[in-house]
PDB file of C-alpha atoms in Angstrom:
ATOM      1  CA  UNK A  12     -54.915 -74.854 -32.086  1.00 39.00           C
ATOM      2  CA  UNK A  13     -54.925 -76.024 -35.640  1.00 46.00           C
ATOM      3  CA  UNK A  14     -53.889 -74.389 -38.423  1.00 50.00           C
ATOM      4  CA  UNK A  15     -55.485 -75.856 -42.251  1.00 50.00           C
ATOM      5  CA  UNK A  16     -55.799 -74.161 -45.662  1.00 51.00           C
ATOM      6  CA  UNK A  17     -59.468 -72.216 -45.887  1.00 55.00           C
ATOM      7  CA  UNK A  18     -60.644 -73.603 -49.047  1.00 55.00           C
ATOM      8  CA  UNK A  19     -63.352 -71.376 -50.670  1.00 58.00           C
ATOM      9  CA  UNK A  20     -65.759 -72.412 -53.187  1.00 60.00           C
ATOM     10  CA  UNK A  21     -65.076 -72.412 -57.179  1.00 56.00           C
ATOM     11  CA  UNK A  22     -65.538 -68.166 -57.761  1.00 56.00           C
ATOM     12  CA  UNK A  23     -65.322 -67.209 -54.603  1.00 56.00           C
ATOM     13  CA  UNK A  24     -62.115 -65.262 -55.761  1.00 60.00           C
ATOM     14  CA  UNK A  25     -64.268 -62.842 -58.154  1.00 81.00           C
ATOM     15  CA  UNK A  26     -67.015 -62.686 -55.813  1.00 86.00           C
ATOM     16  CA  UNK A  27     -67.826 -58.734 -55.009  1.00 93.00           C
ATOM     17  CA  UNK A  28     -68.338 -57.148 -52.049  1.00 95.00           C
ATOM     18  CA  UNK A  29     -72.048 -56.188 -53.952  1.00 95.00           C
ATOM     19  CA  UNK A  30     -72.591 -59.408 -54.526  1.00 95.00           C
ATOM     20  CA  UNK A  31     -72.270 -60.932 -51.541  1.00 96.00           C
ATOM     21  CA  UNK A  32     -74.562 -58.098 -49.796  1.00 96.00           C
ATOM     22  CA  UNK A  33     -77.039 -58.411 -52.612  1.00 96.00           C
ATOM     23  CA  UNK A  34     -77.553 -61.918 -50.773  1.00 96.00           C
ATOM     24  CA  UNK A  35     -77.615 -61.307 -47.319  1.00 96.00           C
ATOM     25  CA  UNK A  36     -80.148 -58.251 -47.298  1.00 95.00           C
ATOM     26  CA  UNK A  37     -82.978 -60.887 -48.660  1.00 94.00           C
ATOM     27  CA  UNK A  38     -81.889 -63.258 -46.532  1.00 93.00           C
ATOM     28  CA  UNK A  39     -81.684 -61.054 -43.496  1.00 91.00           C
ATOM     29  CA  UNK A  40     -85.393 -59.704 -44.218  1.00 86.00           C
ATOM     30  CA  UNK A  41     -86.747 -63.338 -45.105  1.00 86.00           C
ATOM     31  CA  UNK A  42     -85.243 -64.510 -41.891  1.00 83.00           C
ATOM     32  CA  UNK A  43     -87.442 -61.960 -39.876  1.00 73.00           C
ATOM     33  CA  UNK A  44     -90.523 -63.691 -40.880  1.00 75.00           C
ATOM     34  CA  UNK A  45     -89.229 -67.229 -40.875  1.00 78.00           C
ATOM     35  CA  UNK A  46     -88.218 -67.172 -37.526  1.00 78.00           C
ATOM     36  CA  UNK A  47     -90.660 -64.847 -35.656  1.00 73.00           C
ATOM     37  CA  UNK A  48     -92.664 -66.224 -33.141  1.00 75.00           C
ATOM     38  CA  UNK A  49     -90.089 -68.593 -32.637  1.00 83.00           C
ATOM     39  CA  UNK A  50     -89.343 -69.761 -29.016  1.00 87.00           C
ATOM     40  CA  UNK A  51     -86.638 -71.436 -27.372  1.00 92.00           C
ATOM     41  CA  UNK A  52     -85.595 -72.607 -23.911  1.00 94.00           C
ATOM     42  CA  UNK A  53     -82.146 -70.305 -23.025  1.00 96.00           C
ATOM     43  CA  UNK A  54     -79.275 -72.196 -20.570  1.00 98.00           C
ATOM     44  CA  UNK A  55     -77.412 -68.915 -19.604  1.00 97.00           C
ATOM     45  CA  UNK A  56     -73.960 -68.882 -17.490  1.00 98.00           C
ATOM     46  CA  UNK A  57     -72.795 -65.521 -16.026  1.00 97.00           C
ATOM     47  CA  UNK A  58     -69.796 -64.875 -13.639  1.00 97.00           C
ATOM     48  CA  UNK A  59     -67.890 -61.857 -12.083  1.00 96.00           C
ATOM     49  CA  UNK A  60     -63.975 -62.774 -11.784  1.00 95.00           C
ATOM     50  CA  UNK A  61     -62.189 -60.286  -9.598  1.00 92.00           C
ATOM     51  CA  UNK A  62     -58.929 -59.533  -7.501  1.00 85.00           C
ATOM     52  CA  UNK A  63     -55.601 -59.783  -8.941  1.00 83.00           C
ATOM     53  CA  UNK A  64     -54.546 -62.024 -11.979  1.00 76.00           C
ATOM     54  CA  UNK A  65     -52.945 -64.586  -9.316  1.00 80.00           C
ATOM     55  CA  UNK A  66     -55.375 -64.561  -7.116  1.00 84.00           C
ATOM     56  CA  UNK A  67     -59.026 -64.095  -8.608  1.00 86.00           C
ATOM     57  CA  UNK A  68     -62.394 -65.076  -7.207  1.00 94.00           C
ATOM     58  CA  UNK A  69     -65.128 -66.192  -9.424  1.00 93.00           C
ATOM     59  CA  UNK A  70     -68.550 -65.662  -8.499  1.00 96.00           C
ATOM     60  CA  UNK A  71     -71.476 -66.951 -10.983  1.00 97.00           C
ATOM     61  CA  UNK A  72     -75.166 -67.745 -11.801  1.00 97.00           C
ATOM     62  CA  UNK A  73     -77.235 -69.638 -13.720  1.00 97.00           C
ATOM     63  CA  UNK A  74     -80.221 -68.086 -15.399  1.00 96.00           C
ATOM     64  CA  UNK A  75     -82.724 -70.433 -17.454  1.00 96.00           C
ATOM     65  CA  UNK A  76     -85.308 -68.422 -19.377  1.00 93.00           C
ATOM     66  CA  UNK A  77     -87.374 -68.630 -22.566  1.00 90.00           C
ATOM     67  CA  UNK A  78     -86.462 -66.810 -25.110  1.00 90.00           C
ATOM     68  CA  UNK A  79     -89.024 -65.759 -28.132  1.00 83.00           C
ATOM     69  CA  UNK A  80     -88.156 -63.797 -31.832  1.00 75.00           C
ATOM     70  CA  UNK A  81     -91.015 -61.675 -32.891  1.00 73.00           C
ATOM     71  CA  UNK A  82     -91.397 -59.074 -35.053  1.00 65.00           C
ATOM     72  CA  UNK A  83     -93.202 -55.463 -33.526  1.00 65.00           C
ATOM     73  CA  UNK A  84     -95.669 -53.536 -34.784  1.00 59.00           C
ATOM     74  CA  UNK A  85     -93.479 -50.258 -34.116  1.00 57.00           C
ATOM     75  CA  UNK A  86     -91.560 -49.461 -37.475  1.00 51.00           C
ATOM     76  CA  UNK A  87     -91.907 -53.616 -38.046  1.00 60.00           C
ATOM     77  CA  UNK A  88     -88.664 -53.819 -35.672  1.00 65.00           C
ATOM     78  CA  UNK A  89     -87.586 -57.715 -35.045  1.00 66.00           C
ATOM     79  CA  UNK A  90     -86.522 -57.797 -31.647  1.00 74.00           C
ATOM     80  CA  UNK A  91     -86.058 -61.468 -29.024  1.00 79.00           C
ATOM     81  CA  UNK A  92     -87.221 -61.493 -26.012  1.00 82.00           C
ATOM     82  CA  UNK A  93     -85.808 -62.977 -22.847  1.00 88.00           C
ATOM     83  CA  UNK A  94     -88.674 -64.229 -20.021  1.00 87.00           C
ATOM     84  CA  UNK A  95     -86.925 -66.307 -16.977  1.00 91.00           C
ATOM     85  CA  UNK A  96     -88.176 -68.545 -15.180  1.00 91.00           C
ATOM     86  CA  UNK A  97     -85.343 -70.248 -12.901  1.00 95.00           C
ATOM     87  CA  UNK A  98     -81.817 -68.325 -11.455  1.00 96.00           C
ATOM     88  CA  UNK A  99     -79.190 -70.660  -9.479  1.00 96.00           C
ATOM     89  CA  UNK A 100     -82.030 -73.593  -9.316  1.00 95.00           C
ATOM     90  CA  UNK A 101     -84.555 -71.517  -8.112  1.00 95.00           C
ATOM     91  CA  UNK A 102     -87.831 -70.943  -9.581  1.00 92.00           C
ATOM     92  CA  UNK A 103     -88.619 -66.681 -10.175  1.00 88.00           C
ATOM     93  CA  UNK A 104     -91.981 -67.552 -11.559  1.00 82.00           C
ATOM     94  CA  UNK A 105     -94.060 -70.380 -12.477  1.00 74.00           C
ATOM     95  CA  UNK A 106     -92.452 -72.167 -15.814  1.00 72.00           C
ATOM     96  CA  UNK A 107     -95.583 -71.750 -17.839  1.00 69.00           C
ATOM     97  CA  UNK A 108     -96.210 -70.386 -21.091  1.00 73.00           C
ATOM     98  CA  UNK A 109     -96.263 -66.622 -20.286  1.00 78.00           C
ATOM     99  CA  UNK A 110     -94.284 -65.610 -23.321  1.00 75.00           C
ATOM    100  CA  UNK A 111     -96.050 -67.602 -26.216  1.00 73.00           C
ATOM    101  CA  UNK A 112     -99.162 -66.033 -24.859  1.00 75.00           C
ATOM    102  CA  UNK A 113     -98.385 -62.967 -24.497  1.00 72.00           C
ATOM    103  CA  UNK A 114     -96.508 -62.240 -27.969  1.00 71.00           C
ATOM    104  CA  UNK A 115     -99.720 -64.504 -29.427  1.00 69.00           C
ATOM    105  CA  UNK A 116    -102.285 -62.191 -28.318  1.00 69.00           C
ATOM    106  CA  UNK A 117    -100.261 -59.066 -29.748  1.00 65.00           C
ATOM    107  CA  UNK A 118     -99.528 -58.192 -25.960  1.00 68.00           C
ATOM    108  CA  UNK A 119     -95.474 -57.158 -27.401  1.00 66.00           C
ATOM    109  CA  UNK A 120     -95.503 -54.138 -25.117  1.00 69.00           C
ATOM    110  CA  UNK A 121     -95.982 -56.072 -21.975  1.00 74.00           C
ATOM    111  CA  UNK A 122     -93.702 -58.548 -22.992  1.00 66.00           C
ATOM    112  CA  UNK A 123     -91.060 -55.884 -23.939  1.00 69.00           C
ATOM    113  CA  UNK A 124     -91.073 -54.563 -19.798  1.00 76.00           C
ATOM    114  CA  UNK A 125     -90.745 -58.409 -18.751  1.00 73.00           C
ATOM    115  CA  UNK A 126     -87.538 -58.523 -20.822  1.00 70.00           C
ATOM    116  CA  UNK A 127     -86.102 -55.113 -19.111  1.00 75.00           C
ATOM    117  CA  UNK A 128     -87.393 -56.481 -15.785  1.00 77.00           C
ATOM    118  CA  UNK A 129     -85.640 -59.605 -15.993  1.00 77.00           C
ATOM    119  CA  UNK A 130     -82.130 -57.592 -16.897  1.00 81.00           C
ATOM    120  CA  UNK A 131     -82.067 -57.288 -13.792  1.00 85.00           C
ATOM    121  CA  UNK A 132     -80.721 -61.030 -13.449  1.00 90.00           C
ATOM    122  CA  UNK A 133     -77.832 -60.095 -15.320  1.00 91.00           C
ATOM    123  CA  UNK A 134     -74.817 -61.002 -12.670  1.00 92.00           C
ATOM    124  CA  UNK A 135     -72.532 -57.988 -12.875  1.00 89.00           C
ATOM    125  CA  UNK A 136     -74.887 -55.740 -13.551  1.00 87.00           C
ATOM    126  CA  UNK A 137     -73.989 -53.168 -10.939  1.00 87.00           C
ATOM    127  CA  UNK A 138     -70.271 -52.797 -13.113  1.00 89.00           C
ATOM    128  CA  UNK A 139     -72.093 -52.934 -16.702  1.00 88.00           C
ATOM    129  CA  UNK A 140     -75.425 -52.189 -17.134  1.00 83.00           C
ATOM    130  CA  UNK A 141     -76.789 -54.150 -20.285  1.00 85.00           C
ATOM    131  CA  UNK A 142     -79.910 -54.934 -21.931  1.00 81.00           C
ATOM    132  CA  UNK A 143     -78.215 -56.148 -25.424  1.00 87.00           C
ATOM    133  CA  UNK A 144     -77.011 -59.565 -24.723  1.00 91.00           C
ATOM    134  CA  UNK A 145     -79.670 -60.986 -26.620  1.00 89.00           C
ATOM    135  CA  UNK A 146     -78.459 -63.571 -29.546  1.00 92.00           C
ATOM    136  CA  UNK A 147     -80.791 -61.767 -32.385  1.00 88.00           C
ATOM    137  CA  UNK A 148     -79.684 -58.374 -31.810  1.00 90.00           C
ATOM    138  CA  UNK A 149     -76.626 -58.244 -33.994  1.00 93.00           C
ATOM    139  CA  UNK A 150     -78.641 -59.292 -36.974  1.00 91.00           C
ATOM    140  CA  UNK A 151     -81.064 -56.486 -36.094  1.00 88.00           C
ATOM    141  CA  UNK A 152     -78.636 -54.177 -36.409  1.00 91.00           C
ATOM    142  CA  UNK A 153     -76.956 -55.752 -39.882  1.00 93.00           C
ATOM    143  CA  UNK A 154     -80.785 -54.944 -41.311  1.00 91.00           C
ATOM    144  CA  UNK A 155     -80.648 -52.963 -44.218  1.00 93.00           C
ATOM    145  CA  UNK A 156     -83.217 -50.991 -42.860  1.00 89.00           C
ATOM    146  CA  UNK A 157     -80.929 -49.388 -41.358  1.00 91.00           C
ATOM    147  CA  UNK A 158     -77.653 -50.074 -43.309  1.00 93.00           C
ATOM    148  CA  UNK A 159     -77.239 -46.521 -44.214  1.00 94.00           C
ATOM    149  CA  UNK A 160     -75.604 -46.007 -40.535  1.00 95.00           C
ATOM    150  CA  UNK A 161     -72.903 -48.222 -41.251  1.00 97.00           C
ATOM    151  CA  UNK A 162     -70.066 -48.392 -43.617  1.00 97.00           C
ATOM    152  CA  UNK A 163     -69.747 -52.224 -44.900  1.00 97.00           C
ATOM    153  CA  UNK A 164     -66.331 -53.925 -46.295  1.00 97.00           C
ATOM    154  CA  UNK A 165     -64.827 -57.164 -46.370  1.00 97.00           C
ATOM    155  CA  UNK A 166     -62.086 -57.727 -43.907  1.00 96.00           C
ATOM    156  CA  UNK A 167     -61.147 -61.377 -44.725  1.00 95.00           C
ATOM    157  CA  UNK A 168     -62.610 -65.161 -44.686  1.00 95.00           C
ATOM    158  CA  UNK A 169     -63.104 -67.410 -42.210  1.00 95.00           C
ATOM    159  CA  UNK A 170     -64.988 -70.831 -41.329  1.00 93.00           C
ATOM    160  CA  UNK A 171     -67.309 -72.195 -39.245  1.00 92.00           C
ATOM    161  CA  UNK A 172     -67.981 -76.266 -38.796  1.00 90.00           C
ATOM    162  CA  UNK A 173     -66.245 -76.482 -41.855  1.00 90.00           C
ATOM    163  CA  UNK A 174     -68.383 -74.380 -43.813  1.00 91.00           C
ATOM    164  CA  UNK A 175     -66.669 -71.421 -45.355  1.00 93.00           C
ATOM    165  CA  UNK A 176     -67.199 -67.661 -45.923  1.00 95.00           C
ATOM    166  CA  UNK A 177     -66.609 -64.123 -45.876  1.00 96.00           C
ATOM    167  CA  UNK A 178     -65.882 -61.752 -42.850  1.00 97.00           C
ATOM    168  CA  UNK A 179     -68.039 -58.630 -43.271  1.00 98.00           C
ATOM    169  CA  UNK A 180     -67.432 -55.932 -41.163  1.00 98.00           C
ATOM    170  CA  UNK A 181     -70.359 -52.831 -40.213  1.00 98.00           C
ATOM    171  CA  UNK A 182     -68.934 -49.619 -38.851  1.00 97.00           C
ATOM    172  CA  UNK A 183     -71.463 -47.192 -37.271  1.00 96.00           C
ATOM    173  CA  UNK A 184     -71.103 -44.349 -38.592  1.00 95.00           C
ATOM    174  CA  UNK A 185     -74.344 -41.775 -37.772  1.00 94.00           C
ATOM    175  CA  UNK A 186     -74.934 -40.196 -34.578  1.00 93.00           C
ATOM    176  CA  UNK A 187     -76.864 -41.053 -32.222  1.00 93.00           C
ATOM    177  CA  UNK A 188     -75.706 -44.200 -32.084  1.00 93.00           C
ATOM    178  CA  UNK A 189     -78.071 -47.578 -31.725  1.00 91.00           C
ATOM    179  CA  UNK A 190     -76.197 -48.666 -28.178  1.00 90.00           C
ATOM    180  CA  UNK A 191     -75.817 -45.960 -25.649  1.00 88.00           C
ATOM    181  CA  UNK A 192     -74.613 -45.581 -22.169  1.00 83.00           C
ATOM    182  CA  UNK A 193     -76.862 -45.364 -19.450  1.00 78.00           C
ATOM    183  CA  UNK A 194     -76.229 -41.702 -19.167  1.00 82.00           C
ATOM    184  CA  UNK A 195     -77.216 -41.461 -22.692  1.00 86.00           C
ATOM    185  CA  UNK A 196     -73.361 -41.008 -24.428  1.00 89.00           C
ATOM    186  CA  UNK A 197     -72.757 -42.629 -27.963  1.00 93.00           C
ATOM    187  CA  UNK A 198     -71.432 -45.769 -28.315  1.00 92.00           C
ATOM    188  CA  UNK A 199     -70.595 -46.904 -31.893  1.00 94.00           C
ATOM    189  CA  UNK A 200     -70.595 -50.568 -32.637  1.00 96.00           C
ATOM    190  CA  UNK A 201     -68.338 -52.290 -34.626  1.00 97.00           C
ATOM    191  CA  UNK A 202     -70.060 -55.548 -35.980  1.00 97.00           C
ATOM    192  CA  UNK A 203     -68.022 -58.351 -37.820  1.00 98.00           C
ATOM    193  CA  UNK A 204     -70.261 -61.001 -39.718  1.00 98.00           C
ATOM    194  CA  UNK A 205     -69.037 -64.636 -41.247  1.00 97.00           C
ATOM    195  CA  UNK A 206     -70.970 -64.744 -43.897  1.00 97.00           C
ATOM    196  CA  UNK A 207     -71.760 -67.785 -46.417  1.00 96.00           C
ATOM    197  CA  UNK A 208     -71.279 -65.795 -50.210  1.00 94.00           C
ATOM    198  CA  UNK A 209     -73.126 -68.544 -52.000  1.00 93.00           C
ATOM    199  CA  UNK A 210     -76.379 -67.445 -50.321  1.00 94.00           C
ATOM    200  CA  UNK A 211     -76.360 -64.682 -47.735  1.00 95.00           C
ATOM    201  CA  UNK A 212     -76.356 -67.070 -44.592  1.00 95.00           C
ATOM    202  CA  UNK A 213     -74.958 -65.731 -41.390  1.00 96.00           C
ATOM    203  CA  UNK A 214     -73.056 -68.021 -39.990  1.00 96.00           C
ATOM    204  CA  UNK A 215     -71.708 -66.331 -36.971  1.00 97.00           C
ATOM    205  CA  UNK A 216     -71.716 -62.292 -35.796  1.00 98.00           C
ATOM    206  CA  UNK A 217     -69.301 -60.457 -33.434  1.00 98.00           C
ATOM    207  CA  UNK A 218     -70.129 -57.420 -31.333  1.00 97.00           C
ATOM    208  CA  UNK A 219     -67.397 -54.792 -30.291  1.00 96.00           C
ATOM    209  CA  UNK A 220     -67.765 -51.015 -29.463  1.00 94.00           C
ATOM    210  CA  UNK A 221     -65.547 -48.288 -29.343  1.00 87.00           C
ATOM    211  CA  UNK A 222     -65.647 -47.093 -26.019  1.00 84.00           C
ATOM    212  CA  UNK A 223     -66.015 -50.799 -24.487  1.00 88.00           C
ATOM    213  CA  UNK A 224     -63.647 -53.236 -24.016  1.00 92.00           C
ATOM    214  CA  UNK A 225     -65.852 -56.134 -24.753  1.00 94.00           C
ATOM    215  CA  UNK A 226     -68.088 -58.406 -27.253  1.00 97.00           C
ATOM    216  CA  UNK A 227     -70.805 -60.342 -27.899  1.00 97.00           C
ATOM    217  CA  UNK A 228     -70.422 -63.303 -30.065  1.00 98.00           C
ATOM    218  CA  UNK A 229     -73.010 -65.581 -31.609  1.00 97.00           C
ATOM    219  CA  UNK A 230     -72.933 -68.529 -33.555  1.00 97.00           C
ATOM    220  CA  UNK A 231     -75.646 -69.974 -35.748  1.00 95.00           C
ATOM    221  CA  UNK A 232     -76.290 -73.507 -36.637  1.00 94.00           C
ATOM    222  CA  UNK A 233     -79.300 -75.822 -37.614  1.00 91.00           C
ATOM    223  CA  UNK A 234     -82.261 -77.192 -35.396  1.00 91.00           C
ATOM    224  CA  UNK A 235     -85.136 -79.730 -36.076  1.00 88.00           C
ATOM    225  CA  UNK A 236     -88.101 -78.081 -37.963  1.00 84.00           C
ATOM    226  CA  UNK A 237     -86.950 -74.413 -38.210  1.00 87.00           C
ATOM    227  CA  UNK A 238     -86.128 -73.710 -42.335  1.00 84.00           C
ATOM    228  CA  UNK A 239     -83.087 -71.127 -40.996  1.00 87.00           C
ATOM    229  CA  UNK A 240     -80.111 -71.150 -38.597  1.00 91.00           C
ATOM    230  CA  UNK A 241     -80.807 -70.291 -35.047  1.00 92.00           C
ATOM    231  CA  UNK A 242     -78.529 -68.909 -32.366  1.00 94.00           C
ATOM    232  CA  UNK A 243     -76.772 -71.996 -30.956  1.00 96.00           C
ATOM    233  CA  UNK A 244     -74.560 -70.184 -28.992  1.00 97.00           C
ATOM    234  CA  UNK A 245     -73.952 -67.068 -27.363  1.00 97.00           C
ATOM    235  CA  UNK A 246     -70.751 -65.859 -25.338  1.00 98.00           C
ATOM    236  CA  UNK A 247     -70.152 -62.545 -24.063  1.00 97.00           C
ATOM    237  CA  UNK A 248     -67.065 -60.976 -22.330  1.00 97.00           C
ATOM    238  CA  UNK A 249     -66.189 -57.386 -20.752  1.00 95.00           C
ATOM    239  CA  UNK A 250     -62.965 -56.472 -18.950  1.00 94.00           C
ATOM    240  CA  UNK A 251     -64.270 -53.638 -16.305  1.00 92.00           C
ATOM    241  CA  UNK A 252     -62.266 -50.643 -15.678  1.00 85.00           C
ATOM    242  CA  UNK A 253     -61.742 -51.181 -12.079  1.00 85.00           C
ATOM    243  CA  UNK A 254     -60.088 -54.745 -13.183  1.00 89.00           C
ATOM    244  CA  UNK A 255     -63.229 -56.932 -12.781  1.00 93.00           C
ATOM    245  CA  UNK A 256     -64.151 -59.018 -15.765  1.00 95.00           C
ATOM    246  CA  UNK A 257     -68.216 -60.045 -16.253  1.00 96.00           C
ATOM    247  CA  UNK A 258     -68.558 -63.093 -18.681  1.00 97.00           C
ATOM    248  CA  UNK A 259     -70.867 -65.007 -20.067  1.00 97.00           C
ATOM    249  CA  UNK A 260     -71.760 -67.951 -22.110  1.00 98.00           C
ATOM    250  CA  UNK A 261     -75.934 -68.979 -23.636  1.00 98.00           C
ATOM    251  CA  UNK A 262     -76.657 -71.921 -25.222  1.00 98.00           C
ATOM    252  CA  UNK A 263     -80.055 -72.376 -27.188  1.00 96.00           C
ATOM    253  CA  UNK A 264     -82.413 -75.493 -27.159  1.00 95.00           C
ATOM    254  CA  UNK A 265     -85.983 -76.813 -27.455  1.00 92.00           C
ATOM    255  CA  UNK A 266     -86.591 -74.458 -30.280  1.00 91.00           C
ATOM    256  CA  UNK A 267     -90.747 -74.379 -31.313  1.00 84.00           C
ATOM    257  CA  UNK A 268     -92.592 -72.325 -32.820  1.00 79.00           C
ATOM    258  CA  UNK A 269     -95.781 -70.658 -32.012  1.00 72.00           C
ATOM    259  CA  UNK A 270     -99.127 -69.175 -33.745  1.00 65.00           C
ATOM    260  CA  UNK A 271    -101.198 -66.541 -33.025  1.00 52.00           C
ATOM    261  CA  UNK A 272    -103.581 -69.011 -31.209  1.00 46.00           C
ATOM    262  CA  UNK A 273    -100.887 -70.124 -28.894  1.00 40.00           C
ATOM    263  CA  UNK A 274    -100.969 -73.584 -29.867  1.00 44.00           C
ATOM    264  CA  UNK A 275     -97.175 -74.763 -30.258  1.00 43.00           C
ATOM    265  CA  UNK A 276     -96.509 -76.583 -33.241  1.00 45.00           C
ATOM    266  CA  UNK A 277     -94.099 -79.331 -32.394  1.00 46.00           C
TER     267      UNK A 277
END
């Protein structure tokens, strides 16, 4: 550990909390366009640890997929999708371009059951069912589309590769909630954002819910010939009831970008 002085920029001490959300909404709703139809190649580690604290037993897997950002035509929802191709070395389909071509011919809805198909890679998924470990879906939910379900406030600052900002925290607050249980129960979600006050950048989001003793945490960063921050990094963590704890780390590469012609622009 390392412990420095956060040094925030020249006004950052009048800043408001209006302000600073007055620049992320346009961001966040720019950001939808700019980086739909964007694909990228997903590296995804998952392990179960369980037994007792002195004497646990790891199991893991190794999922490589592609994952694509598109927006739907179904109230204009941004959503990523997750298509894989390889688990533990082996091949689960031919690596080809499945995904670019179908979210290129408009095809969303059959590329929306491959991504609930393939959740059923997800190691541990017999002691927590998920289909939102997906890098994008925290900034889905930070929309202000939707903002009237959460209460927003700043909870303090932070940094990330040296580049400061405020932590801004969304409460859900309306019933039903966005994430449910498989049986269909509420679960509010508790969403803390680092976010860069000079203009609206996310810089790095963290998922918690009330009922779950877990997150989600992603963390954005630049790559070659995308105008935004992408998910670099994703790393997720649950501790299971019966003692079991299902983790997770993603990291994000080869990121392209597609048009509606398929043809990958490199």
């Amino acid at each position: 550990c390392a412990l420095a002085l956060l040094t925030l920029p020249d006004g950052a001490q009048t800043t408001r909390l209006g302000d600073v959300v007055a620049r992320l909404d346009p961001y966040l709703e720019r950001y939808e366009e700019r980086l739909a139809n964007v694909v990228a190649e997903e590296e995804y580690s998952q392990w179960v640890d369980q037994g007792p604290a002195t004497q646990r037993s790891r199991t893991s897997r190794m999922l490589r997929s592609d994952f694509a950002l598109t927006l739907t035509s179904e109230r204009n929802r941004w959503v990523g999708y997750r298509d894989t191709f390889e688990v533990d070395g082996v091949s689960v389909r031919d690596r080809d371009e499945r995904l670019e071509r179908l979210l290129s011919s408009g095809a969303v809805g059959q590329a929306a059951r491959i991504a609930e198909q393939n959740a059923r890679f997800n190691l541990g998924e017999d002691l927590i069912a998920r289909t939102i470990n997906i890098p994008t879906f925290a900034l889905e939910m930070m929309n202000p589309r939707i903002r009237d379900r959460f209460s927003v406030r700043q909870t303090g600052v932070d940094a990330l590769d040296g580049r400061p900002g405020w932590l801004i925290e969304f409460r859900e607050r309306d019933r039903p909630t966005l994430v449910r249980t498989p049986a269909g129960r509420d679960q509010p979600s508790r969403l803390v954002a680092l976010v860069d006050i000079q203009n609206g950048e996310v810089l790095s989001t963290v998922l918690t819910w009330e009922r779950v003793e877990g997150m989600i945490a992603v963390y954005y960063g630049r790559a070659s010939g995308i105008p935004v921050p992408v998910p670099i990094r994703m790393a997720e963590r649950y501790v299971i009831r019966s003692g079991e704890i299902v983790g997770g780390e993603a990291t994000y590469t080869n990121f392209r970008q597609f048009e509606t012609s398929a043809r990958i622009i490199p």
